[in-house]
């Protein structure tokens, strides 16, 4: 491999992933703990509630940013539709069930525990779909550096034999 390890593109992609994965941990951790452990859904201090709300906002913003940072449209070309369709479906579901809209509707219908259960199971499904989307993107990306490195290694091994 040639060139410096910490290129500007690498740092931007790293920070994009970091600002997406960290809020995923906080938001999904809260939902999982509330569903499995807490009998009093949503009884958090104001500071903690603001923390979770800010992480939810950061999660959605970083998700949008990662779509553009990853340049999936140019890398996936004719297979972009499947990836972007599932990504947009995740976004739509997140906007409906992981924003204050869900809690507001749940409290009006007196179904907060049902909303929490739906959020929990969506998190479980997202834990399955998200790696699939990444593997799909990596599998069908054109000129993926890892794939080029793999080809180079195989070629070098074949030359030595």
PDB file of C-alpha atoms in Angstrom:
ATOM      1  CA  UNK A   1       0.000   0.000   0.000  1.00  0.00           C
ATOM      2  CA  UNK A   2       1.313   3.409  -0.846  1.00  0.00           C
ATOM      3  CA  UNK A   3       0.591   6.848   0.526  1.00  0.00           C
ATOM      4  CA  UNK A   4      -0.021   8.053   4.049  1.00  0.00           C
ATOM      5  CA  UNK A   5      -2.344   6.083   6.299  1.00  0.00           C
ATOM      6  CA  UNK A   6      -4.258   9.093   7.621  1.00  0.00           C
ATOM      7  CA  UNK A   7      -5.564  10.742   4.498  1.00  0.00           C
ATOM      8  CA  UNK A   8      -8.242  13.409   4.711  1.00  0.00           C
ATOM      9  CA  UNK A   9     -10.796  11.006   3.213  1.00  0.00           C
ATOM     10  CA  UNK A  10      -9.927   8.345   5.800  1.00  0.00           C
ATOM     11  CA  UNK A  11     -10.308  10.778   8.716  1.00  0.00           C
ATOM     12  CA  UNK A  12     -13.654  12.076   7.386  1.00  0.00           C
ATOM     13  CA  UNK A  13     -15.013   8.540   6.936  1.00  0.00           C
ATOM     14  CA  UNK A  14     -13.746   7.541  10.381  1.00  0.00           C
ATOM     15  CA  UNK A  15     -15.365  10.528  12.077  1.00  0.00           C
ATOM     16  CA  UNK A  16     -18.586   9.946  10.121  1.00  0.00           C
ATOM     17  CA  UNK A  17     -18.738   6.361  11.376  1.00  0.00           C
ATOM     18  CA  UNK A  18     -17.781   7.379  14.916  1.00  0.00           C
ATOM     19  CA  UNK A  19     -20.512  10.036  15.076  1.00  0.00           C
ATOM     20  CA  UNK A  20     -22.994   7.448  13.816  1.00  0.00           C
ATOM     21  CA  UNK A  21     -22.009   4.384  15.851  1.00  0.00           C
ATOM     22  CA  UNK A  22     -21.673   6.161  19.228  1.00  0.00           C
ATOM     23  CA  UNK A  23     -25.261   7.505  19.154  1.00  0.00           C
ATOM     24  CA  UNK A  24     -26.455   4.066  18.005  1.00  0.00           C
ATOM     25  CA  UNK A  25     -24.922   2.600  21.160  1.00  0.00           C
ATOM     26  CA  UNK A  26     -26.521   5.188  23.448  1.00  0.00           C
ATOM     27  CA  UNK A  27     -29.983   5.203  21.863  1.00  0.00           C
ATOM     28  CA  UNK A  28     -30.255   1.453  21.357  1.00  0.00           C
ATOM     29  CA  UNK A  29     -28.776   0.800  24.812  1.00  0.00           C
ATOM     30  CA  UNK A  30     -31.456   3.012  26.386  1.00  0.00           C
ATOM     31  CA  UNK A  31     -34.248   1.248  24.504  1.00  0.00           C
ATOM     32  CA  UNK A  32     -32.936  -2.237  25.281  1.00  0.00           C
ATOM     33  CA  UNK A  33     -32.489  -1.441  28.984  1.00  0.00           C
ATOM     34  CA  UNK A  34     -35.916   0.203  29.191  1.00  0.00           C
ATOM     35  CA  UNK A  35     -37.562  -2.789  27.536  1.00  0.00           C
ATOM     36  CA  UNK A  36     -35.751  -5.514  29.454  1.00  0.00           C
ATOM     37  CA  UNK A  37     -35.122  -3.946  32.857  1.00  0.00           C
ATOM     38  CA  UNK A  38     -37.080  -0.821  33.623  1.00  0.00           C
ATOM     39  CA  UNK A  39     -40.688  -0.973  34.742  1.00  0.00           C
ATOM     40  CA  UNK A  40     -40.945   2.834  34.553  1.00  0.00           C
ATOM     41  CA  UNK A  41     -40.463   3.695  30.895  1.00  0.00           C
ATOM     42  CA  UNK A  42     -39.100   7.154  30.277  1.00  0.00           C
ATOM     43  CA  UNK A  43     -38.438   8.266  33.857  1.00  0.00           C
ATOM     44  CA  UNK A  44     -35.108  10.008  33.272  1.00  0.00           C
ATOM     45  CA  UNK A  45     -33.692  13.249  34.575  1.00  0.00           C
ATOM     46  CA  UNK A  46     -33.958  16.238  32.260  1.00  0.00           C
ATOM     47  CA  UNK A  47     -30.227  16.141  31.542  1.00  0.00           C
ATOM     48  CA  UNK A  48     -30.299  12.489  30.552  1.00  0.00           C
ATOM     49  CA  UNK A  49     -33.400  13.001  28.407  1.00  0.00           C
ATOM     50  CA  UNK A  50     -31.646  15.859  26.586  1.00  0.00           C
ATOM     51  CA  UNK A  51     -28.565  13.641  26.153  1.00  0.00           C
ATOM     52  CA  UNK A  52     -30.642  10.897  24.497  1.00  0.00           C
ATOM     53  CA  UNK A  53     -32.517  13.437  22.339  1.00  0.00           C
ATOM     54  CA  UNK A  54     -29.239  14.991  21.126  1.00  0.00           C
ATOM     55  CA  UNK A  55     -27.860  11.543  20.351  1.00  0.00           C
ATOM     56  CA  UNK A  56     -30.987  10.758  18.334  1.00  0.00           C
ATOM     57  CA  UNK A  57     -30.532  13.955  16.323  1.00  0.00           C
ATOM     58  CA  UNK A  58     -26.820  13.226  15.832  1.00  0.00           C
ATOM     59  CA  UNK A  59     -27.706   9.693  14.729  1.00  0.00           C
ATOM     60  CA  UNK A  60     -30.039  10.912  11.987  1.00  0.00           C
ATOM     61  CA  UNK A  61     -27.683  13.691  10.815  1.00  0.00           C
ATOM     62  CA  UNK A  62     -24.670  11.375  10.752  1.00  0.00           C
ATOM     63  CA  UNK A  63     -26.704   8.779   8.843  1.00  0.00           C
ATOM     64  CA  UNK A  64     -27.438  11.351   6.143  1.00  0.00           C
ATOM     65  CA  UNK A  65     -23.810  12.483   6.115  1.00  0.00           C
ATOM     66  CA  UNK A  66     -22.510   8.923   5.808  1.00  0.00           C
ATOM     67  CA  UNK A  67     -24.603   8.333   2.705  1.00  0.00           C
ATOM     68  CA  UNK A  68     -22.707  11.157   0.993  1.00  0.00           C
ATOM     69  CA  UNK A  69     -19.325  10.479   2.610  1.00  0.00           C
ATOM     70  CA  UNK A  70     -19.379   6.859   1.438  1.00  0.00           C
ATOM     71  CA  UNK A  71     -20.133   7.915  -2.163  1.00  0.00           C
ATOM     72  CA  UNK A  72     -22.310   4.835  -2.511  1.00  0.00           C
ATOM     73  CA  UNK A  73     -24.067   6.054  -5.660  1.00  0.00           C
ATOM     74  CA  UNK A  74     -20.878   6.178  -7.705  1.00  0.00           C
ATOM     75  CA  UNK A  75     -19.406   3.034  -6.138  1.00  0.00           C
ATOM     76  CA  UNK A  76     -22.505   0.825  -6.427  1.00  0.00           C
ATOM     77  CA  UNK A  77     -23.666   2.146  -9.800  1.00  0.00           C
ATOM     78  CA  UNK A  78     -26.496  -0.147 -11.014  1.00  0.00           C
ATOM     79  CA  UNK A  79     -26.896  -1.848  -7.599  1.00  0.00           C
ATOM     80  CA  UNK A  80     -27.436   1.450  -5.763  1.00  0.00           C
ATOM     81  CA  UNK A  81     -31.244   1.112  -5.696  1.00  0.00           C
ATOM     82  CA  UNK A  82     -31.364  -1.818  -3.266  1.00  0.00           C
ATOM     83  CA  UNK A  83     -28.894  -0.226  -0.870  1.00  0.00           C
ATOM     84  CA  UNK A  84     -30.455   3.226  -0.884  1.00  0.00           C
ATOM     85  CA  UNK A  85     -33.974   1.765  -0.655  1.00  0.00           C
ATOM     86  CA  UNK A  86     -33.173  -0.163   2.525  1.00  0.00           C
ATOM     87  CA  UNK A  87     -31.243   2.814   3.918  1.00  0.00           C
ATOM     88  CA  UNK A  88     -34.211   5.123   3.315  1.00  0.00           C
ATOM     89  CA  UNK A  89     -36.550   2.547   4.866  1.00  0.00           C
ATOM     90  CA  UNK A  90     -34.363   2.536   7.993  1.00  0.00           C
ATOM     91  CA  UNK A  91     -34.484   6.338   8.042  1.00  0.00           C
ATOM     92  CA  UNK A  92     -38.271   6.444   7.679  1.00  0.00           C
ATOM     93  CA  UNK A  93     -38.799   3.876  10.425  1.00  0.00           C
ATOM     94  CA  UNK A  94     -36.346   5.763  12.658  1.00  0.00           C
ATOM     95  CA  UNK A  95     -38.125   9.072  12.110  1.00  0.00           C
ATOM     96  CA  UNK A  96     -41.461   7.500  13.024  1.00  0.00           C
ATOM     97  CA  UNK A  97     -40.487   5.301  15.972  1.00  0.00           C
ATOM     98  CA  UNK A  98     -37.350   6.892  17.450  1.00  0.00           C
ATOM     99  CA  UNK A  99     -38.377  10.529  17.677  1.00  0.00           C
ATOM    100  CA  UNK A 100     -40.621  12.160  20.266  1.00  0.00           C
ATOM    101  CA  UNK A 101     -43.541  11.513  17.877  1.00  0.00           C
ATOM    102  CA  UNK A 102     -43.705   7.865  18.992  1.00  0.00           C
ATOM    103  CA  UNK A 103     -43.654   8.698  22.695  1.00  0.00           C
ATOM    104  CA  UNK A 104     -46.255  11.440  22.215  1.00  0.00           C
ATOM    105  CA  UNK A 105     -48.605   9.132  20.281  1.00  0.00           C
ATOM    106  CA  UNK A 106     -47.989   6.334  22.791  1.00  0.00           C
ATOM    107  CA  UNK A 107     -48.885   8.567  25.738  1.00  0.00           C
ATOM    108  CA  UNK A 108     -52.056   9.811  24.019  1.00  0.00           C
ATOM    109  CA  UNK A 109     -53.136   6.233  23.294  1.00  0.00           C
ATOM    110  CA  UNK A 110     -51.920   5.037  26.700  1.00  0.00           C
ATOM    111  CA  UNK A 111     -49.737   2.516  24.906  1.00  0.00           C
ATOM    112  CA  UNK A 112     -46.220   3.551  25.979  1.00  0.00           C
ATOM    113  CA  UNK A 113     -45.222  -0.051  26.690  1.00  0.00           C
ATOM    114  CA  UNK A 114     -46.371  -1.058  23.201  1.00  0.00           C
ATOM    115  CA  UNK A 115     -44.281   1.731  21.641  1.00  0.00           C
ATOM    116  CA  UNK A 116     -41.276   0.584  23.696  1.00  0.00           C
ATOM    117  CA  UNK A 117     -41.775  -3.019  22.545  1.00  0.00           C
ATOM    118  CA  UNK A 118     -41.977  -1.890  18.911  1.00  0.00           C
ATOM    119  CA  UNK A 119     -38.804   0.181  19.348  1.00  0.00           C
ATOM    120  CA  UNK A 120     -37.016  -2.798  20.914  1.00  0.00           C
ATOM    121  CA  UNK A 121     -37.881  -5.160  18.075  1.00  0.00           C
ATOM    122  CA  UNK A 122     -36.979  -2.550  15.462  1.00  0.00           C
ATOM    123  CA  UNK A 123     -33.559  -2.211  17.120  1.00  0.00           C
ATOM    124  CA  UNK A 124     -33.119  -5.988  16.870  1.00  0.00           C
ATOM    125  CA  UNK A 125     -34.054  -5.912  13.162  1.00  0.00           C
ATOM    126  CA  UNK A 126     -31.722  -2.942  12.562  1.00  0.00           C
ATOM    127  CA  UNK A 127     -28.866  -4.919  14.153  1.00  0.00           C
ATOM    128  CA  UNK A 128     -29.435  -7.507  11.409  1.00  0.00           C
ATOM    129  CA  UNK A 129     -30.096  -5.126   8.487  1.00  0.00           C
ATOM    130  CA  UNK A 130     -27.239  -2.677   9.148  1.00  0.00           C
ATOM    131  CA  UNK A 131     -24.362  -5.164   8.727  1.00  0.00           C
ATOM    132  CA  UNK A 132     -26.140  -6.558   5.653  1.00  0.00           C
ATOM    133  CA  UNK A 133     -26.206  -3.082   4.113  1.00  0.00           C
ATOM    134  CA  UNK A 134     -22.516  -2.596   4.801  1.00  0.00           C
ATOM    135  CA  UNK A 135     -21.568  -6.006   3.395  1.00  0.00           C
ATOM    136  CA  UNK A 136     -23.792  -5.394   0.366  1.00  0.00           C
ATOM    137  CA  UNK A 137     -22.128  -2.028  -0.236  1.00  0.00           C
ATOM    138  CA  UNK A 138     -18.654  -3.540   0.145  1.00  0.00           C
ATOM    139  CA  UNK A 139     -19.468  -6.555  -2.048  1.00  0.00           C
ATOM    140  CA  UNK A 140     -20.780  -4.563  -4.999  1.00  0.00           C
ATOM    141  CA  UNK A 141     -18.603  -1.458  -4.747  1.00  0.00           C
ATOM    142  CA  UNK A 142     -16.483  -0.702  -7.770  1.00  0.00           C
ATOM    143  CA  UNK A 143     -12.758  -0.220  -7.067  1.00  0.00           C
ATOM    144  CA  UNK A 144     -13.016  -1.075  -3.404  1.00  0.00           C
ATOM    145  CA  UNK A 145      -9.480  -0.706  -1.929  1.00  0.00           C
ATOM    146  CA  UNK A 146      -9.833  -3.875   0.161  1.00  0.00           C
ATOM    147  CA  UNK A 147     -10.802  -5.883  -2.922  1.00  0.00           C
ATOM    148  CA  UNK A 148      -7.826  -4.455  -4.845  1.00  0.00           C
ATOM    149  CA  UNK A 149      -5.540  -5.341  -1.929  1.00  0.00           C
ATOM    150  CA  UNK A 150      -6.957  -8.867  -1.890  1.00  0.00           C
ATOM    151  CA  UNK A 151      -6.320  -9.249  -5.641  1.00  0.00           C
ATOM    152  CA  UNK A 152      -2.752  -7.983  -5.192  1.00  0.00           C
ATOM    153  CA  UNK A 153      -2.094 -10.449  -2.360  1.00  0.00           C
ATOM    154  CA  UNK A 154      -3.494 -13.374  -4.355  1.00  0.00           C
ATOM    155  CA  UNK A 155      -1.428 -12.376  -7.397  1.00  0.00           C
ATOM    156  CA  UNK A 156       1.734 -12.136  -5.281  1.00  0.00           C
ATOM    157  CA  UNK A 157       1.074 -15.526  -3.700  1.00  0.00           C
ATOM    158  CA  UNK A 158       0.480 -17.105  -7.118  1.00  0.00           C
ATOM    159  CA  UNK A 159       3.752 -15.624  -8.428  1.00  0.00           C
ATOM    160  CA  UNK A 160       5.692 -17.182  -5.552  1.00  0.00           C
ATOM    161  CA  UNK A 161       4.341 -20.673  -6.245  1.00  0.00           C
TER     162      UNK A 161
END
